[in-house]
Short mmCIF file of C-alpha atoms in Angstrom, two decimals:
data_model
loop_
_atom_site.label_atom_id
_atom_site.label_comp_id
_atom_site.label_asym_id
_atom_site.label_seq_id
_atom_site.Cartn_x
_atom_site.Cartn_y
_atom_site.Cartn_z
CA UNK A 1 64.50 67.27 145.05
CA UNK A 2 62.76 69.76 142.81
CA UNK A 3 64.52 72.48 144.30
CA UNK A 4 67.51 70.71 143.10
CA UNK A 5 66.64 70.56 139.64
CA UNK A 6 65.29 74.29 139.90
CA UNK A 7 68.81 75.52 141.19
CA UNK A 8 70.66 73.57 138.47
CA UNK A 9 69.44 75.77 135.01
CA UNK A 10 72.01 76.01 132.43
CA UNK A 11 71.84 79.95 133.32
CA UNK A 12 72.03 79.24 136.88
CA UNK A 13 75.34 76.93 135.94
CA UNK A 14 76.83 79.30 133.49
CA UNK A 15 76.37 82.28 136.05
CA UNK A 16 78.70 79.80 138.88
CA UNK A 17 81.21 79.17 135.84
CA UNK A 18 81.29 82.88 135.69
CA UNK A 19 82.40 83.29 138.97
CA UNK A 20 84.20 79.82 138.85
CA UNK A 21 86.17 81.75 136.13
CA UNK A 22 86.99 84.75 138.08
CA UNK A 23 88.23 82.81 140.63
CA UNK A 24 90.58 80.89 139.10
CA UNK A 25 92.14 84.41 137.21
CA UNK A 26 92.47 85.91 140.59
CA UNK A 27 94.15 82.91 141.62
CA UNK A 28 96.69 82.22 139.71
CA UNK A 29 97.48 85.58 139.06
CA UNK A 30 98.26 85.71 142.72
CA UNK A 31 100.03 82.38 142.62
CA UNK A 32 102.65 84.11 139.89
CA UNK A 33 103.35 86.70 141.41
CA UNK A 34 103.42 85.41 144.78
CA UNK A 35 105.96 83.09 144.04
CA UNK A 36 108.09 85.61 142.06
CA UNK A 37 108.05 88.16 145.09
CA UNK A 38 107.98 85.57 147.80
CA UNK A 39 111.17 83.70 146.30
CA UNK A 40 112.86 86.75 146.33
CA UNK A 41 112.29 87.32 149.54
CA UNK A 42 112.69 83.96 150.96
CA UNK A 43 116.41 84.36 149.41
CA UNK A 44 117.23 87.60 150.62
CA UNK A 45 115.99 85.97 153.74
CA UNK A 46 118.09 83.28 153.55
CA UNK A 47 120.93 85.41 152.82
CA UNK A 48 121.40 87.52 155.72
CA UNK A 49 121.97 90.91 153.82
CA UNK A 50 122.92 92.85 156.65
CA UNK A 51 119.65 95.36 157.53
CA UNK A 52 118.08 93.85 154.06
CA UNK A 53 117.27 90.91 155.78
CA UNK A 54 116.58 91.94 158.88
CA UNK A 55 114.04 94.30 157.88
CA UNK A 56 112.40 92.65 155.66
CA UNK A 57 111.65 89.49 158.16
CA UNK A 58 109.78 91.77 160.36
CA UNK A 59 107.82 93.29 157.09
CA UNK A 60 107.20 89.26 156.44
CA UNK A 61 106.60 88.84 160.37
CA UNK A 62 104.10 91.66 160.77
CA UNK A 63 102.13 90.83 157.24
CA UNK A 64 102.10 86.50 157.63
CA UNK A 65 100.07 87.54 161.38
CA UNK A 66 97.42 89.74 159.83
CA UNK A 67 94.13 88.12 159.02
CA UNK A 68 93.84 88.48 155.18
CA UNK A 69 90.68 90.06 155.49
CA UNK A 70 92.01 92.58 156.90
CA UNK A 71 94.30 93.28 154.20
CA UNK A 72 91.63 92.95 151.59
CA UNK A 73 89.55 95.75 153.53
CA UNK A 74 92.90 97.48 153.54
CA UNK A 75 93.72 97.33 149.84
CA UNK A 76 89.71 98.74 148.59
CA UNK A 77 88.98 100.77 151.08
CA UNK A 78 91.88 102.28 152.67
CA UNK A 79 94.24 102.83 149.93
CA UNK A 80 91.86 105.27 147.99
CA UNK A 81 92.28 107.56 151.19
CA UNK A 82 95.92 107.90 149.87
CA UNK A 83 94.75 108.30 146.57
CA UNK A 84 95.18 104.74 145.50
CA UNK A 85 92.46 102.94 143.85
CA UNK A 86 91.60 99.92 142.27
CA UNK A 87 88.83 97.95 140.96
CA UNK A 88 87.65 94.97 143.54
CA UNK A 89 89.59 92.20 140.99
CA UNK A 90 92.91 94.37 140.90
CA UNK A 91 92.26 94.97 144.93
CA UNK A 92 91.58 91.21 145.57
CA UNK A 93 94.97 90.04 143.55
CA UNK A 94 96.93 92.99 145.89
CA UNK A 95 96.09 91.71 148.88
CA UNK A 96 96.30 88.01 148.18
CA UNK A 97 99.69 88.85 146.42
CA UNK A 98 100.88 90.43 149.54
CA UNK A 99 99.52 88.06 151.74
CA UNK A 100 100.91 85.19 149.96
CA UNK A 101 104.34 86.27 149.04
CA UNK A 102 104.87 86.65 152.56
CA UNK A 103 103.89 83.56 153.46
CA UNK A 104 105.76 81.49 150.56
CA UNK A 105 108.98 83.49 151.74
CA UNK A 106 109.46 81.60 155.02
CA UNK A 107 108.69 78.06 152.91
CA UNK A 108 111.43 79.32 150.54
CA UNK A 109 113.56 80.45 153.38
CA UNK A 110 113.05 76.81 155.48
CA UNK A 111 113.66 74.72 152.07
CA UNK A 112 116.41 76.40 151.30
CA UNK A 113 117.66 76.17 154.86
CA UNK A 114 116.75 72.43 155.01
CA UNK A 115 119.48 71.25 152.01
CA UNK A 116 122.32 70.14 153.84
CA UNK A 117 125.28 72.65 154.33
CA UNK A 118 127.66 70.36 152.70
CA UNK A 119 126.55 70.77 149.39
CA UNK A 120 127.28 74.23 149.49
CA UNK A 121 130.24 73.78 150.74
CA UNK A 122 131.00 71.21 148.19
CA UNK A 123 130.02 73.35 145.28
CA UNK A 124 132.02 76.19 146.68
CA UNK A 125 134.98 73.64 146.50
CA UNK A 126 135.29 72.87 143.55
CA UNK A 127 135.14 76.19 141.85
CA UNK A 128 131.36 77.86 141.81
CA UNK A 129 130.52 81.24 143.60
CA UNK A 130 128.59 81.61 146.44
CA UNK A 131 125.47 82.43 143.77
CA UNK A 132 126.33 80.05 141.34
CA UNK A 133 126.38 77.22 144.28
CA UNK A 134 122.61 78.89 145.81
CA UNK A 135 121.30 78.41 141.88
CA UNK A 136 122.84 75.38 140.63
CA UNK A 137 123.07 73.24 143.62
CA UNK A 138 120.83 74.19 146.58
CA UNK A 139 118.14 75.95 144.78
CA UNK A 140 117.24 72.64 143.14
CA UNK A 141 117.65 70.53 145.40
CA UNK A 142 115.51 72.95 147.69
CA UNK A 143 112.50 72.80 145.59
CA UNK A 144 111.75 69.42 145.80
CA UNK A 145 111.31 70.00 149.82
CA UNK A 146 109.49 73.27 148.73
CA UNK A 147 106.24 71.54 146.82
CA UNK A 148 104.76 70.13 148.98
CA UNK A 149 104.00 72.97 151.51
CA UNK A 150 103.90 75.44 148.17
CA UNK A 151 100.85 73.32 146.85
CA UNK A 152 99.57 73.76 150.34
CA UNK A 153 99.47 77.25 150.30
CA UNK A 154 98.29 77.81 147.39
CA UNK A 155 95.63 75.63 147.54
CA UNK A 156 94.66 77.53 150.77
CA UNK A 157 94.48 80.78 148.51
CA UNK A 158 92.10 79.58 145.92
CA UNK A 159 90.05 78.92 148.92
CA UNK A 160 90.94 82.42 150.27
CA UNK A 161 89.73 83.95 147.04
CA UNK A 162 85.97 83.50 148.35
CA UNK A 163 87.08 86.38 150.97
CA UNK A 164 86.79 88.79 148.23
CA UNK A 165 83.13 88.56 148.30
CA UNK A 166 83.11 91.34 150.74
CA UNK A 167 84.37 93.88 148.53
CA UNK A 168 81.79 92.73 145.77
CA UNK A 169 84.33 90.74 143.62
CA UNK A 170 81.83 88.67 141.38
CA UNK A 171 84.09 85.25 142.10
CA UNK A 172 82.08 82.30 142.62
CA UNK A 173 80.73 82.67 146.50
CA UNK A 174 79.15 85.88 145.27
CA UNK A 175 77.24 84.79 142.38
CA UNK A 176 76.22 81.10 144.76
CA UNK A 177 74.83 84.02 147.37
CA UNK A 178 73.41 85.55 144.19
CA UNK A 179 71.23 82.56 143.12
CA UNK A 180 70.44 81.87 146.62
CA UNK A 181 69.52 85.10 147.66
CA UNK A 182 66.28 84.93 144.55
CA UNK A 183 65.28 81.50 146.60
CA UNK A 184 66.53 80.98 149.65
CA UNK A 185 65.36 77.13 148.48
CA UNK A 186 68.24 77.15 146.10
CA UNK A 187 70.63 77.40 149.42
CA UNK A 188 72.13 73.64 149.86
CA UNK A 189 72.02 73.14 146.13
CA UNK A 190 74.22 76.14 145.99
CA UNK A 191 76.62 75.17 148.76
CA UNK A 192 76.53 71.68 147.21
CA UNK A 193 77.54 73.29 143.41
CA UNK A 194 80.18 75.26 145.57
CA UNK A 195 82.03 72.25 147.23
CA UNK A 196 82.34 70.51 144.00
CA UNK A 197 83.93 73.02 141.97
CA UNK A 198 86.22 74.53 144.60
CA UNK A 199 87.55 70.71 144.98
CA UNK A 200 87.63 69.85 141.52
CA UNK A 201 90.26 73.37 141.27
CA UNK A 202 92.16 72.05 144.30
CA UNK A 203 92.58 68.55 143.63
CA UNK A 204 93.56 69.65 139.82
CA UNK A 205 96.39 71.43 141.53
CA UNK A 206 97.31 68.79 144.24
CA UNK A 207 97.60 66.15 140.90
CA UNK A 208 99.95 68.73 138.68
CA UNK A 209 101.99 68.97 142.07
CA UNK A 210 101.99 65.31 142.99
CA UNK A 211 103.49 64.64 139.04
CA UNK A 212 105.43 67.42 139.62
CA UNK A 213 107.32 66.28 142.74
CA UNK A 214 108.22 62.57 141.07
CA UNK A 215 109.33 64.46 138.05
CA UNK A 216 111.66 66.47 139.89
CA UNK A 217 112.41 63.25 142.03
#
């Protein structure tokens, strides 16, 4: 037990809330943007744009069946052999970004697909455009069936963000392997510190989406 009260210092705790901190920027910076991008997509999707379309599902395809790691080795260390380069925050919030908006554009695409036909059709009857009907009446209604798997995902990438360790983002695994690496005593403490406030972030989010779906209900 002393080890326990050892790990716990208030510099010990300010040094996770830190990391706690970067983790949560990174997050929902990638969340935003994510969203943006992957709506888009998921429309266009939707759509059918002749070629549009087409080529961007396999761009979708290809990206939503690469490990993210991979794309987070990618983005810092493969991108500044193009002359591209970015700090391991910016790097982190590219490949999450691009992992994620690739993902959320096949939940957009099936929510949008899973509103009944008729009320397009219904909308178109009595007078709205073909966009007008998408954003008034099915884009709505399409949300509601979006949330849950949306809270899902994203959920999944706060998790995801501890990935970033490898490129020496200082996000909240890093600075736990930090403290532990001093005193390898400090270990389960650290893990134990780690659990807590990764589901404290999560179930924050699952709460704002549970009021948010019987809102919109």
């Amino acid at each position: 037990m002393s080890s326990f009260a050892e790990a716990y210092t208030w510099i010990n705790f300010r040094f996770l809330l830190e990391g706690l901190w970067v983790t949560i920027e990174v997050s929902l910076v990638s969340i935003v943007l994510s969203f943006i991008i992957g709506s888009f997509l998921g429309i266009i999707r939707y759509i059918r744009a002749p070629f549009i379309s087409g080529l961007f599902g396999v761009v979708i395809d290809l990206i939503r069946n690469l490990p993210l790691l991979l794309l987070i080795f990618f983005t810092y260390f493969g991108l500044p052999k193009i002359g591209i380069r970015m700090n391991p925050l910016a790097a982190a919030i590219a490949a999450m970004t691009v992992f994620e908006s690739a993902m959320i554009a096949e939940i957009v695409r099936s929510g949008i697909k899973a509103v009944d036909t008729g009320q397009m059709e219904g909308a178109r009857a009595n007078g709205l455009t073909y966009w007008q009907a998408l954003r008034v009446i099915v884009l709505p209604q399409a949300l509601k069936k979006m949330i849950p798997p949306l809270v899902s995902q994203f959920i999944s990438l706060i998790k995801d963000t501890s990935l970033a360790t490898i490129i020496v983002l200082p996000e909240l695994l890093y600075r736990a392997q930090i403290i532990y690496g001093q005193n390898t005593r400090y270990m389960i403490p650290m893990f134990l510190a780690l659990a807590v406030m990764y589901f404290a972030v999560c179930y924050a989010l699952s709460l704002v989406a549970a009021r948010l779906e019987k809102t919109t209900g």
